[in-house]
Amino acid sequence: MQSFLKKFINKFRYAFAGLFDGIRHDHSIALQCLIGLFVFIACFFLHLTVWEWLVIILMIALVIAFEFINSAVETITDKISPEYSLEAKKIKDYAAAAVLVISIAAAISGIIIIGGKIYGML
């Protein structure tokens, strides 16, 4: 039982280590976290509904998660293929495109929710 509990706790330890390492050492991850924090704080002043909060939080989390995945893909691609290759470029471009797609979806969601709240105040 203790072995199971130790393994379970270690999984969280490793996950938090990755989280903090990514925020400290990857500028794209840090930037996305900062933008997400600003959006989250700004939403406190807009009296969002529960559903609006759920969408905002989900979109922030997805953008940050995709940025972590993109960084992991770039790191492993650089390790496997340290020299330039079209295949490695394509892999990295696809991962970056995934971040772009979710970022556009998050921006549109934010414009609809936050923009709608601001428009309603005018």
PDB file of C-alpha atoms in Angstrom:
ATOM      1  CA  MET A   1       0.000   0.000   0.000  1.00  0.00           C
ATOM      2  CA  GLN A   2       2.780   2.408   0.869  1.00  0.00           C
ATOM      3  CA  SER A   3       4.469   1.732  -2.472  1.00  0.00           C
ATOM      4  CA  PHE A   4       1.258   2.632  -4.331  1.00  0.00           C
ATOM      5  CA  LEU A   5       0.873   5.834  -2.328  1.00  0.00           C
ATOM      6  CA  LYS A   6       4.509   6.769  -2.918  1.00  0.00           C
ATOM      7  CA  LYS A   7       4.129   6.215  -6.687  1.00  0.00           C
ATOM      8  CA  PHE A   8       0.925   8.243  -6.693  1.00  0.00           C
ATOM      9  CA  ILE A   9       2.540  11.164  -4.852  1.00  0.00           C
ATOM     10  CA  ASN A  10       5.599  11.014  -7.120  1.00  0.00           C
ATOM     11  CA  LYS A  11       3.384  11.402 -10.191  1.00  0.00           C
ATOM     12  CA  PHE A  12       2.182  14.726  -8.838  1.00  0.00           C
ATOM     13  CA  ARG A  13       5.710  15.705  -7.831  1.00  0.00           C
ATOM     14  CA  TYR A  14       6.946  15.071 -11.385  1.00  0.00           C
ATOM     15  CA  ALA A  15       4.005  16.941 -12.889  1.00  0.00           C
ATOM     16  CA  PHE A  16       4.570  19.994 -10.672  1.00  0.00           C
ATOM     17  CA  ALA A  17       8.318  19.844 -11.416  1.00  0.00           C
ATOM     18  CA  GLY A  18       7.493  19.989 -15.136  1.00  0.00           C
ATOM     19  CA  LEU A  19       5.025  22.810 -14.591  1.00  0.00           C
ATOM     20  CA  PHE A  20       7.471  24.991 -12.688  1.00  0.00           C
ATOM     21  CA  ASP A  21      10.394  24.142 -14.975  1.00  0.00           C
ATOM     22  CA  GLY A  22       8.344  25.076 -18.040  1.00  0.00           C
ATOM     23  CA  ILE A  23       7.254  28.381 -16.553  1.00  0.00           C
ATOM     24  CA  ARG A  24      10.817  29.234 -15.486  1.00  0.00           C
ATOM     25  CA  HIS A  25      12.707  28.151 -18.585  1.00  0.00           C
ATOM     26  CA  ASP A  26      10.352  28.384 -21.565  1.00  0.00           C
ATOM     27  CA  HIS A  27       9.449  31.917 -22.617  1.00  0.00           C
ATOM     28  CA  SER A  28       6.396  30.844 -24.628  1.00  0.00           C
ATOM     29  CA  ILE A  29       4.945  28.925 -21.687  1.00  0.00           C
ATOM     30  CA  ALA A  30       5.680  31.804 -19.311  1.00  0.00           C
ATOM     31  CA  LEU A  31       4.044  34.282 -21.706  1.00  0.00           C
ATOM     32  CA  GLN A  32       0.914  32.149 -22.091  1.00  0.00           C
ATOM     33  CA  CYS A  33       0.669  31.793 -18.302  1.00  0.00           C
ATOM     34  CA  LEU A  34       1.022  35.550 -17.871  1.00  0.00           C
ATOM     35  CA  ILE A  35      -1.624  36.288 -20.501  1.00  0.00           C
ATOM     36  CA  GLY A  36      -3.917  33.702 -18.912  1.00  0.00           C
ATOM     37  CA  LEU A  37      -3.421  35.291 -15.494  1.00  0.00           C
ATOM     38  CA  PHE A  38      -4.264  38.760 -16.845  1.00  0.00           C
ATOM     39  CA  VAL A  39      -7.407  37.446 -18.559  1.00  0.00           C
ATOM     40  CA  PHE A  40      -8.432  35.593 -15.392  1.00  0.00           C
ATOM     41  CA  ILE A  41      -7.971  38.714 -13.234  1.00  0.00           C
ATOM     42  CA  ALA A  42      -9.778  40.935 -15.759  1.00  0.00           C
ATOM     43  CA  CYS A  43     -12.752  38.576 -15.733  1.00  0.00           C
ATOM     44  CA  PHE A  44     -13.273  39.176 -12.002  1.00  0.00           C
ATOM     45  CA  PHE A  45     -14.531  42.661 -12.838  1.00  0.00           C
ATOM     46  CA  LEU A  46     -16.958  41.508 -15.517  1.00  0.00           C
ATOM     47  CA  HIS A  47     -19.451  39.450 -13.471  1.00  0.00           C
ATOM     48  CA  LEU A  48     -19.253  36.357 -15.637  1.00  0.00           C
ATOM     49  CA  THR A  49     -21.799  33.569 -15.432  1.00  0.00           C
ATOM     50  CA  VAL A  50     -20.710  30.094 -14.381  1.00  0.00           C
ATOM     51  CA  TRP A  51     -20.711  28.926 -18.007  1.00  0.00           C
ATOM     52  CA  GLU A  52     -18.638  31.921 -19.102  1.00  0.00           C
ATOM     53  CA  TRP A  53     -16.122  31.188 -16.331  1.00  0.00           C
ATOM     54  CA  LEU A  54     -15.961  27.556 -17.413  1.00  0.00           C
ATOM     55  CA  VAL A  55     -15.199  28.537 -21.009  1.00  0.00           C
ATOM     56  CA  ILE A  56     -12.571  31.126 -19.989  1.00  0.00           C
ATOM     57  CA  ILE A  57     -10.808  28.731 -17.582  1.00  0.00           C
ATOM     58  CA  LEU A  58     -10.949  25.861 -20.078  1.00  0.00           C
ATOM     59  CA  MET A  59      -9.525  27.979 -22.882  1.00  0.00           C
ATOM     60  CA  ILE A  60      -6.708  29.333 -20.688  1.00  0.00           C
ATOM     61  CA  ALA A  61      -5.852  25.800 -19.560  1.00  0.00           C
ATOM     62  CA  LEU A  62      -5.945  24.431 -23.116  1.00  0.00           C
ATOM     63  CA  VAL A  63      -3.650  27.118 -24.498  1.00  0.00           C
ATOM     64  CA  ILE A  64      -1.127  26.552 -21.698  1.00  0.00           C
ATOM     65  CA  ALA A  65      -1.369  22.756 -22.020  1.00  0.00           C
ATOM     66  CA  PHE A  66      -0.872  22.929 -25.794  1.00  0.00           C
ATOM     67  CA  GLU A  67       2.148  25.178 -25.251  1.00  0.00           C
ATOM     68  CA  PHE A  68       3.650  22.555 -22.920  1.00  0.00           C
ATOM     69  CA  ILE A  69       3.004  19.841 -25.510  1.00  0.00           C
ATOM     70  CA  ASN A  70       4.522  22.013 -28.247  1.00  0.00           C
ATOM     71  CA  SER A  71       7.642  22.586 -26.154  1.00  0.00           C
ATOM     72  CA  ALA A  72       7.943  18.872 -25.421  1.00  0.00           C
ATOM     73  CA  VAL A  73       7.606  18.024 -29.125  1.00  0.00           C
ATOM     74  CA  GLU A  74      10.221  20.641 -30.047  1.00  0.00           C
ATOM     75  CA  THR A  75      12.621  19.374 -27.377  1.00  0.00           C
ATOM     76  CA  ILE A  76      12.356  15.732 -28.395  1.00  0.00           C
ATOM     77  CA  THR A  77      12.556  16.615 -32.094  1.00  0.00           C
ATOM     78  CA  ASP A  78      15.762  18.588 -31.479  1.00  0.00           C
ATOM     79  CA  LYS A  79      17.177  15.653 -29.493  1.00  0.00           C
ATOM     80  CA  ILE A  80      16.292  13.041 -32.126  1.00  0.00           C
ATOM     81  CA  SER A  81      17.251  15.205 -35.105  1.00  0.00           C
ATOM     82  CA  PRO A  82      19.843  17.792 -34.027  1.00  0.00           C
ATOM     83  CA  GLU A  83      20.687  18.657 -37.639  1.00  0.00           C
ATOM     84  CA  TYR A  84      18.186  20.518 -39.809  1.00  0.00           C
ATOM     85  CA  SER A  85      15.752  18.329 -41.709  1.00  0.00           C
ATOM     86  CA  LEU A  86      12.481  18.981 -43.477  1.00  0.00           C
ATOM     87  CA  GLU A  87      10.803  16.210 -41.473  1.00  0.00           C
ATOM     88  CA  ALA A  88      11.861  17.745 -38.152  1.00  0.00           C
ATOM     89  CA  LYS A  89      10.691  21.152 -39.350  1.00  0.00           C
ATOM     90  CA  LYS A  90       7.320  19.695 -40.330  1.00  0.00           C
ATOM     91  CA  ILE A  91       6.905  18.056 -36.905  1.00  0.00           C
ATOM     92  CA  LYS A  92       7.697  21.321 -35.125  1.00  0.00           C
ATOM     93  CA  ASP A  93       5.466  23.324 -37.471  1.00  0.00           C
ATOM     94  CA  TYR A  94       2.541  20.967 -36.820  1.00  0.00           C
ATOM     95  CA  ALA A  95       2.967  21.289 -33.057  1.00  0.00           C
ATOM     96  CA  ALA A  96       3.151  25.084 -33.354  1.00  0.00           C
ATOM     97  CA  ALA A  97       0.043  25.038 -35.550  1.00  0.00           C
ATOM     98  CA  ALA A  98      -1.846  23.181 -32.823  1.00  0.00           C
ATOM     99  CA  VAL A  99      -1.001  25.991 -30.392  1.00  0.00           C
ATOM    100  CA  LEU A 100      -2.080  28.545 -32.990  1.00  0.00           C
ATOM    101  CA  VAL A 101      -5.444  26.835 -33.572  1.00  0.00           C
ATOM    102  CA  ILE A 102      -6.308  26.637 -29.876  1.00  0.00           C
ATOM    103  CA  SER A 103      -5.047  30.195 -29.333  1.00  0.00           C
ATOM    104  CA  ILE A 104      -7.340  31.484 -32.087  1.00  0.00           C
ATOM    105  CA  ALA A 105     -10.269  29.583 -30.565  1.00  0.00           C
ATOM    106  CA  ALA A 106      -9.405  31.054 -27.137  1.00  0.00           C
ATOM    107  CA  ALA A 107      -9.161  34.566 -28.587  1.00  0.00           C
ATOM    108  CA  ILE A 108     -12.527  34.244 -30.326  1.00  0.00           C
ATOM    109  CA  SER A 109     -14.110  32.870 -27.147  1.00  0.00           C
ATOM    110  CA  GLY A 110     -12.597  35.737 -25.161  1.00  0.00           C
ATOM    111  CA  ILE A 111     -13.794  38.330 -27.641  1.00  0.00           C
ATOM    112  CA  ILE A 112     -17.317  36.924 -27.533  1.00  0.00           C
ATOM    113  CA  ILE A 113     -17.479  36.631 -23.726  1.00  0.00           C
ATOM    114  CA  ILE A 114     -15.355  39.574 -22.557  1.00  0.00           C
ATOM    115  CA  GLY A 115     -16.264  41.781 -25.502  1.00  0.00           C
ATOM    116  CA  GLY A 116     -19.950  41.047 -24.939  1.00  0.00           C
ATOM    117  CA  LYS A 117     -19.672  41.985 -21.265  1.00  0.00           C
ATOM    118  CA  ILE A 118     -17.832  45.222 -22.055  1.00  0.00           C
ATOM    119  CA  TYR A 119     -20.306  46.055 -24.839  1.00  0.00           C
ATOM    120  CA  GLY A 120     -23.177  45.459 -22.412  1.00  0.00           C
ATOM    121  CA  MET A 121     -21.665  47.989 -19.996  1.00  0.00           C
ATOM    122  CA  LEU A 122     -21.631  50.754 -22.612  1.00  0.00           C
TER     123      LEU A 122
END
